[in-house]
mmCIF file of C-alpha atoms in Angstrom:
data_model
loop_
_atom_site.group_PDB
_atom_site.id
_atom_site.type_symbol
_atom_site.label_atom_id
_atom_site.label_comp_id
_atom_site.label_asym_id
_atom_site.label_seq_id
_atom_site.Cartn_x
_atom_site.Cartn_y
_atom_site.Cartn_z
ATOM 1 C CA MET A 28 -10.043 79.317 -28.273
ATOM 2 C CA ARG A 29 -9.857 75.669 -28.186
ATOM 3 C CA ARG A 30 -12.932 73.764 -26.738
ATOM 4 C CA GLN A 31 -12.205 71.585 -23.725
ATOM 5 C CA SER A 32 -12.535 67.832 -24.468
ATOM 6 C CA ARG A 33 -14.467 65.644 -22.046
ATOM 7 C CA ALA A 34 -11.082 64.262 -20.619
ATOM 8 C CA ASP A 35 -9.894 67.930 -20.209
ATOM 9 C CA ARG A 36 -13.119 68.700 -18.196
ATOM 10 C CA ARG A 37 -12.636 65.644 -16.017
ATOM 11 C CA TYR A 38 -9.108 66.684 -15.259
ATOM 12 C CA THR A 39 -10.099 70.178 -14.383
ATOM 13 C CA SER A 40 -13.005 69.066 -12.083
ATOM 14 C CA TRP A 41 -10.704 66.487 -10.302
ATOM 15 C CA TYR A 42 -7.326 68.270 -9.995
ATOM 16 C CA GLU A 43 -7.565 72.110 -10.380
ATOM 17 C CA LEU A 44 -7.884 74.329 -7.540
ATOM 18 C CA THR A 45 -10.791 76.673 -7.674
ATOM 19 C CA PRO A 46 -10.929 80.134 -6.063
ATOM 20 C CA PRO A 47 -13.625 79.239 -3.421
ATOM 21 C CA ASP A 48 -11.370 76.370 -2.091
ATOM 22 C CA ALA A 49 -8.356 78.677 -1.734
ATOM 23 C CA HIS A 50 -7.271 80.772 1.227
ATOM 24 C CA ASN A 51 -6.211 83.539 -1.220
ATOM 25 C CA PRO A 52 -8.624 83.334 -4.293
ATOM 26 C CA ASP A 53 -6.454 85.870 -6.164
ATOM 27 C CA ALA A 54 -3.404 83.516 -6.044
ATOM 28 C CA VAL A 55 -5.095 80.609 -7.803
ATOM 29 C CA GLU A 56 -4.436 81.826 -11.338
ATOM 30 C CA ALA A 57 -0.777 82.450 -10.673
ATOM 31 C CA LEU A 58 -0.342 79.104 -8.846
ATOM 32 C CA GLN A 59 -1.733 76.983 -11.691
ATOM 33 C CA ARG A 60 -0.266 78.979 -14.546
ATOM 34 C CA PRO A 61 1.391 76.844 -17.341
ATOM 35 C CA ILE A 62 5.099 76.425 -17.004
ATOM 36 C CA THR A 63 6.955 78.950 -19.082
ATOM 37 C CA ILE A 64 9.196 76.447 -21.139
ATOM 38 C CA ASP A 65 7.192 73.940 -23.109
ATOM 39 C CA LEU A 66 8.218 70.633 -21.761
ATOM 40 C CA VAL A 67 7.136 68.692 -24.861
ATOM 41 C CA TYR A 68 10.354 68.180 -27.116
ATOM 42 C CA PRO A 69 8.947 68.678 -30.526
ATOM 43 C CA ARG A 70 10.664 66.993 -33.389
ATOM 44 C CA ARG A 71 11.638 70.336 -35.094
ATOM 45 C CA MET A 72 13.357 71.480 -31.759
ATOM 46 C CA ARG A 73 15.220 68.103 -31.306
ATOM 47 C CA CYS A 74 16.471 68.334 -35.077
ATOM 48 C CA TRP A 75 17.700 71.826 -34.445
ATOM 49 C CA ASP A 76 19.612 70.780 -31.398
ATOM 50 C CA LYS A 77 21.154 67.931 -33.268
ATOM 51 C CA ARG A 78 22.125 70.154 -36.332
ATOM 52 C CA HIS A 79 23.852 72.623 -33.840
ATOM 53 C CA GLY A 80 25.804 69.587 -32.335
ATOM 54 C CA ARG A 81 26.907 68.358 -35.767
ATOM 55 C CA GLN A 82 27.940 72.014 -36.858
ATOM 56 C CA ASP A 83 29.917 72.310 -33.554
ATOM 57 C CA ALA A 84 31.466 68.792 -33.895
ATOM 58 C CA LEU A 85 35.062 70.315 -34.243
ATOM 59 C CA ILE A 86 34.376 72.897 -31.319
ATOM 60 C CA ILE A 87 33.335 69.861 -29.118
ATOM 61 C CA GLN A 88 36.097 67.782 -30.117
ATOM 62 C CA ASN A 89 38.758 70.416 -29.108
ATOM 63 C CA ALA A 90 36.812 71.276 -25.911
ATOM 64 C CA VAL A 91 36.896 67.554 -24.820
ATOM 65 C CA ALA A 92 40.512 67.129 -25.689
ATOM 66 C CA THR A 93 41.377 70.423 -23.640
ATOM 67 C CA ALA A 94 39.246 69.171 -20.774
ATOM 68 C CA LYS A 95 40.934 65.710 -20.880
ATOM 69 C CA ALA A 96 44.492 67.486 -20.768
ATOM 70 C CA ASP A 97 43.421 69.745 -17.885
ATOM 71 C CA GLY A 98 41.496 67.272 -15.983
ATOM 72 C CA GLY A 99 38.455 69.534 -16.026
ATOM 73 C CA GLU A 100 34.899 69.981 -17.450
ATOM 74 C CA PHE A 101 34.112 71.314 -20.805
ATOM 75 C CA THR A 102 31.643 73.467 -22.548
ATOM 76 C CA THR A 103 30.883 75.309 -25.884
ATOM 77 C CA PRO A 104 29.557 78.621 -26.831
ATOM 78 C CA TRP A 105 26.133 77.018 -27.793
ATOM 79 C CA LEU A 106 25.840 75.304 -24.389
ATOM 80 C CA GLU A 107 26.521 78.494 -22.754
ATOM 81 C CA ALA A 108 23.917 80.263 -24.724
ATOM 82 C CA ILE A 109 21.296 77.608 -23.960
ATOM 83 C CA GLY A 110 22.331 77.902 -20.294
ATOM 84 C CA GLN A 111 21.616 81.526 -20.261
ATOM 85 C CA GLU A 112 18.299 80.933 -22.053
ATOM 86 C CA TRP A 113 17.301 78.666 -19.172
ATOM 87 C CA LEU A 114 18.369 81.320 -16.575
ATOM 88 C CA ALA A 115 16.027 83.754 -18.294
ATOM 89 C CA GLY A 116 13.259 81.146 -18.142
ATOM 90 C CA CYS A 117 13.877 80.746 -14.527
ATOM 91 C CA GLU A 118 13.275 84.544 -13.840
ATOM 92 C CA LEU A 119 10.123 84.275 -15.964
ATOM 93 C CA GLU A 120 8.910 81.535 -13.468
ATOM 94 C CA ARG A 121 9.962 83.413 -10.479
ATOM 95 C CA ASN A 122 8.365 86.729 -11.357
ATOM 96 C CA PRO A 123 4.812 85.784 -10.711
ATOM 97 C CA SER A 124 5.733 83.951 -7.482
ATOM 98 C CA THR A 125 7.748 87.032 -6.284
ATOM 99 C CA ALA A 126 4.546 89.183 -6.993
ATOM 100 C CA MET A 127 2.389 86.868 -4.938
ATOM 101 C CA PHE A 128 4.936 86.803 -2.133
ATOM 102 C CA GLY A 129 4.515 90.581 -2.014
ATOM 103 C CA VAL A 130 0.803 90.494 -1.731
ATOM 104 C CA HIS A 131 1.290 87.799 1.101
ATOM 105 C CA ASP A 132 4.043 89.623 2.958
ATOM 106 C CA ARG A 133 2.139 93.050 3.060
ATOM 107 C CA GLU A 134 -0.714 91.220 4.704
ATOM 108 C CA ILE A 135 1.478 89.206 7.087
ATOM 109 C CA VAL A 136 3.339 92.259 8.267
ATOM 110 C CA ALA A 137 0.052 94.247 8.975
ATOM 111 C CA LEU A 138 -1.327 91.229 10.899
ATOM 112 C CA GLU A 139 1.948 90.728 12.908
ATOM 113 C CA GLN A 140 1.761 94.467 13.859
ATOM 114 C CA ARG A 141 -1.829 94.135 14.900
ATOM 115 C CA ARG A 142 -1.120 90.927 16.823
ATOM 116 C CA ARG A 143 1.622 92.723 18.727
ATOM 117 C CA THR A 144 -0.689 95.515 19.720
ATOM 118 C CA LEU A 145 -3.357 93.077 20.863
ATOM 119 C CA VAL A 146 -0.766 91.018 22.928
ATOM 120 C CA ARG A 147 0.111 94.203 24.713
ATOM 121 C CA SER A 148 -3.640 95.108 25.332
ATOM 122 C CA LYS A 149 -4.142 91.630 26.732
ATOM 123 C CA LYS A 150 -1.294 91.790 29.171
ATOM 124 C CA LEU A 151 -2.320 95.182 30.259
ATOM 125 C CA ALA A 152 -5.956 94.207 30.871
ATOM 126 C CA ILE A 153 -4.779 91.107 32.862
ATOM 127 C CA ALA A 154 -2.385 93.227 34.831
ATOM 128 C CA THR A 155 -5.244 95.689 35.439
ATOM 129 C CA ALA A 156 -7.742 93.058 36.547
ATOM 130 C CA ASP A 157 -5.204 91.681 38.985
ATOM 131 C CA ALA A 158 -4.512 95.116 40.558
ATOM 132 C CA ILE A 159 -8.226 95.706 40.901
ATOM 133 C CA GLN A 160 -8.805 92.373 42.395
ATOM 134 C CA ALA A 161 -5.984 92.828 44.874
ATOM 135 C CA GLN A 162 -7.241 96.303 45.807
ATOM 136 C CA GLY A 163 -10.760 94.969 46.617
ATOM 137 C CA PRO A 164 -13.922 97.071 46.916
ATOM 138 C CA ALA A 165 -13.644 100.671 47.706
ATOM 139 C CA HIS A 166 -13.511 101.822 51.305
ATOM 140 C CA GLY A 167 -13.734 105.159 53.029
ATOM 141 C CA VAL A 168 -16.064 108.076 52.896
ATOM 142 C CA GLN A 169 -19.563 107.404 51.498
ATOM 143 C CA THR A 170 -20.544 109.102 48.321
ATOM 144 C CA VAL A 171 -23.598 111.335 47.995
ATOM 145 C CA GLN A 172 -25.521 108.331 46.709
ATOM 146 C CA GLU A 173 -24.566 106.310 49.767
ATOM 147 C CA VAL A 174 -25.400 108.805 52.350
ATOM 148 C CA GLY A 175 -28.011 107.377 54.802
ATOM 149 C CA ALA A 176 -27.964 103.949 53.276
ATOM 150 C CA PRO A 177 -27.235 100.896 55.453
ATOM 151 C CA GLU A 178 -23.624 99.821 55.639
ATOM 152 C CA GLN A 179 -24.517 96.290 54.181
ATOM 153 C CA VAL A 180 -26.166 97.905 51.221
ATOM 154 C CA VAL A 181 -23.118 100.016 50.562
ATOM 155 C CA GLU A 182 -20.824 97.088 50.827
ATOM 156 C CA ARG A 183 -23.068 95.135 48.327
ATOM 157 C CA ARG A 184 -23.077 98.109 45.995
ATOM 158 C CA ARG A 185 -19.286 98.589 46.278
ATOM 159 C CA GLY A 186 -18.674 94.811 45.812
ATOM 160 C CA ARG A 187 -20.763 94.830 42.573
ATOM 161 C CA GLU A 188 -18.873 97.744 41.164
ATOM 162 C CA HIS A 189 -15.666 96.039 42.109
ATOM 163 C CA ALA A 190 -16.750 92.876 40.401
ATOM 164 C CA ALA A 191 -17.816 94.852 37.373
ATOM 165 C CA ARG A 192 -14.500 96.585 36.908
ATOM 166 C CA VAL A 193 -12.500 93.237 37.178
ATOM 167 C CA ALA A 194 -14.966 91.669 34.689
ATOM 168 C CA GLN A 195 -14.607 94.514 32.338
ATOM 169 C CA GLN A 196 -10.722 94.032 32.199
ATOM 170 C CA GLU A 197 -11.122 90.240 31.952
ATOM 171 C CA SER A 198 -13.542 90.651 29.064
ATOM 172 C CA SER A 199 -11.080 92.923 27.235
ATOM 173 C CA ALA A 200 -8.415 90.426 27.858
ATOM 174 C CA GLN A 201 -10.791 87.652 26.361
ATOM 175 C CA SER A 202 -11.664 89.843 23.420
ATOM 176 C CA ALA A 203 -7.960 90.473 22.633
ATOM 177 C CA LEU A 204 -7.141 86.832 22.999
ATOM 178 C CA LYS A 205 -10.076 85.780 20.570
ATOM 179 C CA GLN A 206 -8.613 88.370 17.945
ATOM 180 C CA ILE A 207 -5.288 86.994 18.324
ATOM 181 C CA GLY A 208 -6.454 83.570 17.692
ATOM 182 C CA ASP A 209 -8.250 84.779 14.522
ATOM 183 C CA ILE A 210 -5.016 86.385 13.403
ATOM 184 C CA ASP A 211 -2.971 83.332 14.187
ATOM 185 C CA GLN A 212 -5.293 81.332 11.947
ATOM 186 C CA ARG A 213 -5.045 83.703 9.100
ATOM 187 C CA LEU A 214 -1.221 83.963 9.363
ATOM 188 C CA ALA A 215 -1.096 80.140 9.167
ATOM 189 C CA GLU A 216 -3.254 80.262 5.968
ATOM 190 C CA LEU A 217 -1.123 82.881 4.471
ATOM 191 C CA GLN A 218 2.097 81.116 5.397
ATOM 192 C CA ALA A 219 0.836 77.862 3.973
ATOM 193 C CA ASP A 220 -0.108 79.646 0.654
ATOM 194 C CA ARG A 221 3.302 81.317 0.484
ATOM 195 C CA THR A 222 5.095 78.035 1.016
ATOM 196 C CA THR A 223 2.944 76.327 -1.574
ATOM 197 C CA HIS A 224 3.785 79.015 -4.252
ATOM 198 C CA TRP A 225 7.595 78.492 -3.242
ATOM 199 C CA ARG A 226 7.350 74.752 -3.583
ATOM 200 C CA GLY A 227 5.547 74.980 -6.743
ATOM 201 C CA LEU A 228 8.134 77.287 -8.100
ATOM 202 C CA LEU A 229 10.994 74.970 -7.142
ATOM 203 C CA VAL A 230 9.184 71.995 -9.000
ATOM 204 C CA ARG A 231 8.466 74.207 -11.954
ATOM 205 C CA VAL A 232 12.188 75.261 -12.262
ATOM 206 C CA ALA A 233 13.290 71.734 -11.709
ATOM 207 C CA ALA A 234 11.093 70.569 -14.487
ATOM 208 C CA THR A 235 12.532 73.043 -17.001
ATOM 209 C CA MET A 236 16.035 72.353 -15.847
ATOM 210 C CA ALA A 237 15.523 68.642 -16.537
ATOM 211 C CA PHE A 238 14.160 69.547 -20.058
ATOM 212 C CA THR A 239 17.049 72.050 -20.803
ATOM 213 C CA GLU A 240 19.487 69.175 -19.723
ATOM 214 C CA ARG A 241 17.823 66.914 -22.261
ATOM 215 C CA ARG A 242 18.544 69.451 -24.911
ATOM 216 C CA ARG A 243 21.999 69.711 -23.918
ATOM 217 C CA GLN A 244 22.635 65.955 -24.205
ATOM 218 C CA THR A 245 20.975 65.781 -27.589
ATOM 219 C CA TYR A 246 23.319 68.527 -28.885
ATOM 220 C CA LEU A 247 26.393 66.828 -27.376
ATOM 221 C CA ARG A 248 25.480 63.267 -28.534
ATOM 222 C CA ALA A 249 25.252 64.584 -32.199
ATOM 223 C CA GLY A 250 28.582 66.540 -31.987
ATOM 224 C CA LEU A 251 30.537 63.648 -30.404
ATOM 225 C CA ARG A 252 29.051 61.174 -33.072
ATOM 226 C CA LYS A 253 29.914 63.577 -35.886
ATOM 227 C CA ALA A 254 33.457 64.082 -34.329
ATOM 228 C CA GLN A 255 33.822 60.515 -33.753
ATOM 229 C CA VAL A 256 35.088 61.135 -30.181
ATOM 230 C CA LYS A 257 35.417 57.874 -28.159
ATOM 231 C CA ALA A 258 34.478 57.423 -24.561
ATOM 232 C CA PRO A 259 35.204 58.115 -21.810
ATOM 233 C CA VAL A 260 34.257 61.952 -22.228
ATOM 234 C CA PRO A 261 35.067 64.366 -19.478
ATOM 235 C CA ASP A 262 32.068 65.727 -17.639
ATOM 236 C CA LEU A 263 29.921 68.566 -19.215
ATOM 237 C CA VAL A 264 29.984 71.931 -17.174
ATOM 238 C CA VAL A 265 26.914 71.887 -14.783
ATOM 239 C CA LEU A 266 24.154 73.878 -16.118
ATOM 240 C CA PRO A 267 24.148 77.294 -14.132
ATOM 241 C CA ALA A 268 21.323 77.812 -11.790
ATOM 242 C CA PRO A 269 20.346 80.927 -9.897
ATOM 243 C CA GLN A 270 21.241 81.047 -6.284
ATOM 244 C CA TRP A 271 17.765 80.981 -4.907
ATOM 245 C CA PHE A 272 17.072 77.773 -6.668
ATOM 246 C CA ILE A 273 20.505 76.206 -5.461
ATOM 247 C CA GLU A 274 19.793 77.083 -1.905
ATOM 248 C CA GLY A 275 16.088 76.050 -2.167
ATOM 249 C CA THR A 276 15.168 78.080 0.989
ATOM 250 C CA GLU A 277 11.944 80.005 1.140
ATOM 251 C CA PRO A 278 12.590 83.704 0.970
ATOM 252 C CA PRO A 279 12.073 85.708 4.131
ATOM 253 C CA ILE A 280 8.925 87.752 4.643
ATOM 254 C CA ALA A 281 9.792 91.218 3.428
ATOM 255 C CA GLY A 282 9.272 93.881 6.280
ATOM 256 C CA LEU A 283 8.852 91.460 8.933
ATOM 257 C CA GLU A 284 11.012 91.551 12.235
ATOM 258 C CA GLU A 285 13.328 88.906 12.563
ATOM 259 C CA GLY A 286 12.870 86.318 15.275
ATOM 260 C CA VAL A 287 9.227 86.958 16.027
ATOM 261 C CA ASP A 288 8.317 84.482 18.786
ATOM 262 C CA HIS A 289 4.460 84.098 19.191
ATOM 263 C CA ASP A 290 4.894 82.036 22.251
ATOM 264 C CA GLN A 291 7.092 84.618 24.107
ATOM 265 C CA MET A 292 4.837 87.445 22.733
ATOM 266 C CA ALA A 293 1.652 85.834 24.257
ATOM 267 C CA ALA A 294 3.173 84.964 27.627
#
């Protein structure tokens, strides 16, 4: 294993996230893993791409001529192959993030279910407290303990019992509210981590896309130069991309009911 240089150690201490700093320590390694495709364009790879371009000079020339005649874009088998290679790299990038989404989503769904239960408990406790408050202290026949006691003593005792019943329900409502607040904080942390993973995935895939496009252009320039094709040249077929990358929309939480409205639930 290569020893870290002083510059490497400085970079690590300044920029890398450490488990104690993260909401989800288990996600740190997946979030900071190296990009699957090596973004350094080594001389050997560049020469390999140029060589393929020169070998495909006639294929490129014919493809350009056909595209000019049809008014469309053009491609070659080699360009299609490198596009499929890039798509495979996209999936390699997405797999760790998908695994982390699964971990986050399971906890989010469990917390949402617990939150709904607490919201119902809070509403029930508030309704019960209001009903007890409206009912007032008990009246009627004295209990065995109250027989022979002065009326004022009985009223004070029943008043205390009534207040205690109201306070018990109010305390239950406050306890549920406190737990709901804790859950909301955890849900916010999980959603933030989830969004960070998603945005990181998009950045990583965009970087590999730019690198792949650089390879395609290196190949094309070598082929056009060898075939002595003059400008203007029709557009190259756009590099294929997975639908989730094109849309750029964070995937929904698996197993979570659609349209969860915390404000409405807490009302």
